[in-house]
Short mmCIF file of C-alpha atoms in Angstrom, two decimals:
data_model
loop_
_atom_site.label_atom_id
_atom_site.label_comp_id
_atom_site.label_asym_id
_atom_site.label_seq_id
_atom_site.Cartn_x
_atom_site.Cartn_y
_atom_site.Cartn_z
CA MET A 166 -82.74 -70.99 -104.08
CA LYS A 167 -86.41 -71.37 -105.00
CA THR A 168 -88.59 -74.31 -105.90
CA ALA A 169 -90.86 -74.40 -108.94
CA LYS A 170 -93.64 -72.86 -106.85
CA GLY A 171 -91.41 -70.00 -105.79
CA ARG A 172 -90.92 -71.01 -102.18
CA ALA A 173 -87.45 -70.64 -100.73
CA LYS A 174 -85.70 -73.94 -100.29
CA ALA A 175 -83.68 -74.38 -97.11
CA VAL A 176 -80.00 -74.89 -97.72
CA PRO A 177 -78.46 -77.35 -95.23
CA ARG A 178 -76.06 -75.59 -92.86
CA ARG A 179 -72.52 -76.82 -93.20
CA ARG A 180 -71.23 -78.34 -89.96
CA ALA A 181 -67.75 -77.66 -88.77
CA ALA A 182 -65.54 -80.68 -89.25
CA ASP A 183 -65.05 -82.68 -86.09
CA SER A 184 -61.58 -82.65 -84.58
CA THR A 185 -59.45 -85.64 -85.37
CA PRO A 186 -58.15 -87.69 -82.42
CA ALA A 187 -54.70 -86.20 -82.98
CA GLN A 188 -56.06 -82.63 -82.91
CA ALA A 189 -58.09 -83.35 -79.79
CA GLY A 190 -55.04 -84.86 -78.11
CA THR A 191 -52.96 -81.79 -78.92
CA GLU A 192 -55.65 -79.46 -77.60
CA ASN A 193 -55.98 -81.45 -74.37
CA PHE A 194 -52.22 -81.47 -73.88
CA LEU A 195 -51.83 -77.73 -74.44
CA LYS A 196 -54.75 -76.92 -72.17
CA GLY A 197 -53.46 -79.23 -69.45
CA ALA A 198 -49.89 -77.90 -69.68
CA GLU A 199 -51.05 -74.29 -69.39
CA SER A 200 -53.20 -75.05 -66.34
CA LEU A 201 -50.45 -77.07 -64.65
CA ALA A 202 -47.91 -74.31 -65.24
CA ASP A 203 -50.25 -71.76 -63.67
CA ILE A 204 -50.85 -74.02 -60.66
CA GLY A 205 -47.11 -74.65 -60.28
CA ARG A 206 -46.31 -70.94 -60.19
CA GLY A 207 -49.01 -70.45 -57.58
CA PHE A 208 -47.65 -73.27 -55.41
CA TYR A 209 -44.16 -71.78 -55.67
CA SER A 210 -45.43 -68.42 -54.44
CA ARG A 211 -46.81 -70.18 -51.34
CA GLY A 212 -43.53 -71.93 -50.58
CA TRP A 213 -44.74 -75.43 -51.40
CA VAL A 214 -42.37 -76.21 -54.32
CA LEU A 215 -39.17 -74.24 -53.80
CA GLY A 216 -36.02 -74.85 -55.81
CA THR A 217 -36.66 -77.56 -58.36
CA SER A 218 -38.92 -79.58 -56.04
CA GLY A 219 -42.37 -80.90 -56.87
CA ASN A 220 -43.94 -82.33 -59.99
CA PHE A 221 -47.40 -82.18 -61.53
CA SER A 222 -49.40 -84.15 -64.07
CA ALA A 223 -52.82 -84.30 -65.69
CA VAL A 224 -54.42 -87.01 -67.80
CA THR A 225 -54.87 -85.84 -71.39
CA SER A 226 -56.20 -89.13 -72.78
CA ARG A 227 -57.48 -92.40 -71.29
CA LYS A 228 -57.34 -94.58 -74.39
CA PRO A 229 -54.47 -94.63 -74.97
CA LEU A 230 -53.34 -93.32 -71.59
CA ARG A 231 -51.40 -90.05 -71.87
CA LEU A 232 -50.24 -87.63 -69.18
CA ALA A 233 -48.99 -84.06 -69.40
CA ILE A 234 -46.19 -83.91 -66.82
CA THR A 235 -43.42 -81.59 -65.69
CA SER A 236 -39.97 -82.06 -67.12
CA THR A 237 -37.26 -82.71 -64.55
CA GLY A 238 -35.16 -80.01 -62.84
CA LEU A 239 -37.41 -77.00 -63.42
CA ASP A 240 -37.84 -73.88 -61.29
CA LYS A 241 -41.56 -73.96 -60.55
CA GLY A 242 -41.63 -70.21 -59.98
CA SER A 243 -41.12 -69.60 -63.71
CA LEU A 244 -42.86 -72.70 -65.02
CA ALA A 245 -44.20 -72.41 -68.58
CA ALA A 246 -46.53 -74.61 -70.62
CA GLY A 247 -43.79 -75.25 -73.17
CA GLN A 248 -41.72 -77.05 -70.52
CA PHE A 249 -44.24 -79.87 -70.13
CA LEU A 250 -43.95 -83.30 -71.67
CA GLU A 251 -46.53 -85.88 -72.61
CA ILE A 252 -45.85 -89.47 -71.58
CA ASP A 253 -47.49 -92.82 -72.21
CA ASP A 254 -48.39 -95.53 -69.70
CA LYS A 255 -44.74 -96.66 -69.53
CA ALA A 256 -43.42 -93.12 -68.85
CA ASN A 257 -42.01 -92.84 -72.37
CA VAL A 258 -42.03 -89.30 -73.80
CA VAL A 259 -44.38 -89.00 -76.77
CA ARG A 260 -44.47 -85.20 -76.98
CA GLY A 261 -42.07 -82.44 -75.98
CA ASP A 262 -38.36 -82.10 -75.36
CA GLY A 263 -36.70 -83.13 -72.13
CA ARG A 264 -36.84 -85.85 -69.54
CA PRO A 265 -39.80 -86.49 -67.21
CA SER A 266 -39.35 -86.47 -63.46
CA ALA A 267 -37.97 -89.69 -62.04
CA GLU A 268 -41.23 -89.83 -60.09
CA ALA A 269 -43.33 -90.17 -63.25
CA LEU A 270 -43.86 -93.83 -62.33
CA LEU A 271 -45.53 -92.70 -59.09
CA HIS A 272 -47.92 -90.49 -61.04
CA LEU A 273 -48.84 -93.43 -63.26
CA ALA A 274 -49.34 -95.66 -60.21
CA ILE A 275 -51.75 -93.10 -58.74
CA VAL A 276 -53.65 -92.63 -62.01
CA HIS A 277 -54.13 -96.39 -62.22
CA GLY A 278 -54.68 -97.06 -58.51
CA ALA A 279 -56.92 -94.12 -57.63
CA GLY A 280 -58.49 -93.39 -61.00
CA ALA A 281 -57.01 -89.90 -60.78
CA GLY A 282 -57.33 -87.31 -63.51
CA ALA A 283 -54.52 -85.18 -62.08
CA VAL A 284 -51.68 -85.73 -59.60
CA LEU A 285 -49.88 -82.96 -57.70
CA HIS A 286 -46.75 -83.35 -55.57
CA THR A 287 -45.48 -80.66 -53.18
CA HIS A 288 -42.45 -80.30 -50.89
CA SER A 289 -43.66 -77.94 -48.19
CA VAL A 290 -41.99 -77.41 -44.81
CA TRP A 291 -45.11 -78.80 -43.14
CA SER A 292 -45.25 -82.09 -45.03
CA THR A 293 -41.50 -82.58 -44.63
CA VAL A 294 -41.63 -82.08 -40.87
CA LEU A 295 -44.76 -84.16 -40.22
CA SER A 296 -43.77 -87.02 -42.50
CA GLY A 297 -40.61 -87.37 -40.45
CA SER A 298 -42.09 -86.97 -36.98
CA HIS A 299 -45.06 -89.29 -37.63
CA ALA A 300 -43.28 -91.93 -39.71
CA ARG A 301 -43.12 -94.40 -36.81
CA HIS A 302 -46.95 -94.41 -36.74
CA GLY A 303 -47.15 -95.33 -40.41
CA GLY A 304 -49.29 -92.33 -41.19
CA LEU A 305 -50.83 -89.05 -40.09
CA ALA A 306 -54.43 -88.57 -38.93
CA LEU A 307 -56.37 -85.36 -39.64
CA GLU A 308 -59.63 -85.15 -37.73
CA GLY A 309 -62.10 -82.59 -36.39
CA TYR A 310 -61.27 -79.74 -38.77
CA GLU A 311 -63.89 -77.91 -40.82
CA MET A 312 -61.44 -77.68 -43.72
CA LEU A 313 -61.71 -81.45 -44.19
CA LYS A 314 -65.04 -80.83 -45.91
CA GLY A 315 -63.07 -79.49 -48.86
CA LEU A 316 -61.95 -83.03 -49.69
CA ALA A 317 -64.03 -84.89 -52.27
CA GLY A 318 -66.82 -86.91 -50.67
CA VAL A 319 -66.29 -85.56 -47.13
CA GLN A 320 -69.46 -84.15 -45.54
CA THR A 321 -68.48 -83.48 -41.93
CA HIS A 322 -65.65 -82.07 -39.83
CA LYS A 323 -65.78 -85.33 -37.86
CA HIS A 324 -64.21 -87.13 -40.80
CA ARG A 325 -60.88 -88.83 -40.03
CA GLU A 326 -58.45 -88.51 -42.91
CA TRP A 327 -55.55 -90.93 -42.76
CA LEU A 328 -52.47 -89.98 -44.79
CA PRO A 329 -50.14 -93.00 -45.04
CA ILE A 330 -46.42 -92.28 -44.75
CA LEU A 331 -44.14 -94.26 -47.04
CA GLU A 332 -40.39 -94.57 -46.68
CA ASN A 333 -38.66 -92.61 -49.41
CA SER A 334 -36.57 -94.42 -52.02
CA GLN A 335 -34.55 -93.69 -55.14
CA ASP A 336 -35.76 -96.96 -56.66
CA MET A 337 -38.87 -95.68 -58.42
CA VAL A 338 -40.04 -99.06 -59.65
CA GLU A 339 -40.04 -100.42 -56.10
CA LEU A 340 -41.60 -97.24 -54.71
CA ALA A 341 -44.33 -97.26 -57.37
CA ASP A 342 -45.20 -100.82 -56.32
CA ARG A 343 -45.53 -99.66 -52.70
CA VAL A 344 -47.71 -96.75 -53.79
CA THR A 345 -49.98 -99.19 -55.63
CA ASN A 346 -50.25 -101.39 -52.53
CA THR A 347 -50.89 -98.38 -50.29
CA LEU A 348 -53.76 -97.18 -52.48
CA ARG A 349 -55.23 -100.68 -52.50
CA GLU A 350 -55.08 -100.84 -48.69
CA ASN A 351 -56.37 -97.27 -48.21
CA PRO A 352 -58.95 -96.72 -50.97
CA GLU A 353 -60.59 -93.75 -49.19
CA THR A 354 -57.46 -91.67 -48.71
CA HIS A 355 -56.95 -88.43 -50.61
CA GLY A 356 -53.17 -88.43 -50.38
CA PHE A 357 -50.02 -89.86 -48.86
CA LEU A 358 -46.66 -88.61 -47.62
CA LEU A 359 -43.16 -89.70 -48.50
CA ARG A 360 -41.00 -89.58 -45.40
CA GLU A 361 -39.11 -86.28 -45.07
CA HIS A 362 -39.94 -85.63 -48.71
CA GLY A 363 -43.45 -84.31 -49.33
CA LEU A 364 -47.12 -84.75 -50.16
CA TYR A 365 -48.81 -86.53 -53.04
CA THR A 366 -52.48 -85.87 -53.68
CA TRP A 367 -54.82 -86.13 -56.64
CA GLY A 368 -58.36 -85.61 -57.90
CA GLU A 369 -60.76 -86.58 -60.64
CA SER A 370 -59.99 -83.21 -62.21
CA LEU A 371 -57.10 -80.78 -62.00
CA ALA A 372 -59.29 -78.31 -60.09
CA GLU A 373 -60.12 -80.99 -57.52
CA ALA A 374 -56.47 -82.00 -57.13
CA LYS A 375 -55.49 -78.36 -56.60
CA ARG A 376 -58.17 -78.01 -53.93
CA HIS A 377 -56.88 -81.12 -52.17
CA VAL A 378 -53.37 -79.69 -52.04
CA GLU A 379 -54.69 -76.47 -50.52
CA ILE A 380 -56.77 -78.33 -47.92
CA LEU A 381 -54.07 -80.78 -46.88
CA GLU A 382 -51.27 -78.21 -46.83
CA PHE A 383 -53.43 -75.93 -44.68
CA LEU A 384 -54.14 -78.71 -42.18
CA MET A 385 -50.52 -79.83 -41.99
CA GLU A 386 -49.44 -76.26 -41.32
CA VAL A 387 -52.03 -76.07 -38.52
CA LEU A 388 -50.61 -79.24 -36.96
CA VAL A 389 -47.03 -78.03 -37.07
CA ARG A 390 -47.88 -74.60 -35.71
CA SER A 391 -49.95 -76.17 -32.91
CA GLY A 392 -47.06 -78.39 -31.84
CA ALA A 393 -48.27 -81.72 -33.23
CA ALA A 394 -44.83 -82.48 -34.66
CA GLN A 395 -43.28 -82.35 -31.17
CA ASN A 396 -46.05 -84.49 -29.66
CA ALA A 397 -45.90 -87.31 -32.19
#
């Protein structure tokens, strides 16, 4: 297009339409489900979520709160994105087919209590053994290991990480309340153990939560292999 004087007139570039909230929510859910499925398969290959054990979630929206979370009873070795559900802040399913893990209330308690962006729960041999042998102490201390520096905010191997140990329960409402109280009493912790059950850890992002699982599982394996379970 030209003006009367013959100069070319700039034509405004058309901007791509912004995503609607619904489209953004769908994209976040699909991205989160795919990443969680990949992490779950990796954890299975390392023996941390055998059988149908373990469950994983990631926040897909803060307002309103939405979580992508594993459906119950799944083999984590063949986990697929299509098997994930999206739940609201009351653990009601708002997307997907199936039923969320009974422990969905624990995930919500951690998201609220720790400000987590992702929550990962494993059932390794190491966490099962140590959570039983150290239960009478109320928790497990990890101290003096270089690997501790992989935890968010930790700058030195001299850091003392305290993992509280909670008695297991099938009453998820009651257990979620205890998780909330535990996080309030231990605001610096990066995880906790359920007695003879497994590890819960989290992070601001899914990548950080995955790293925390790797760090804590490594350190618990070190303790078991070095005889700490027998010396508790």
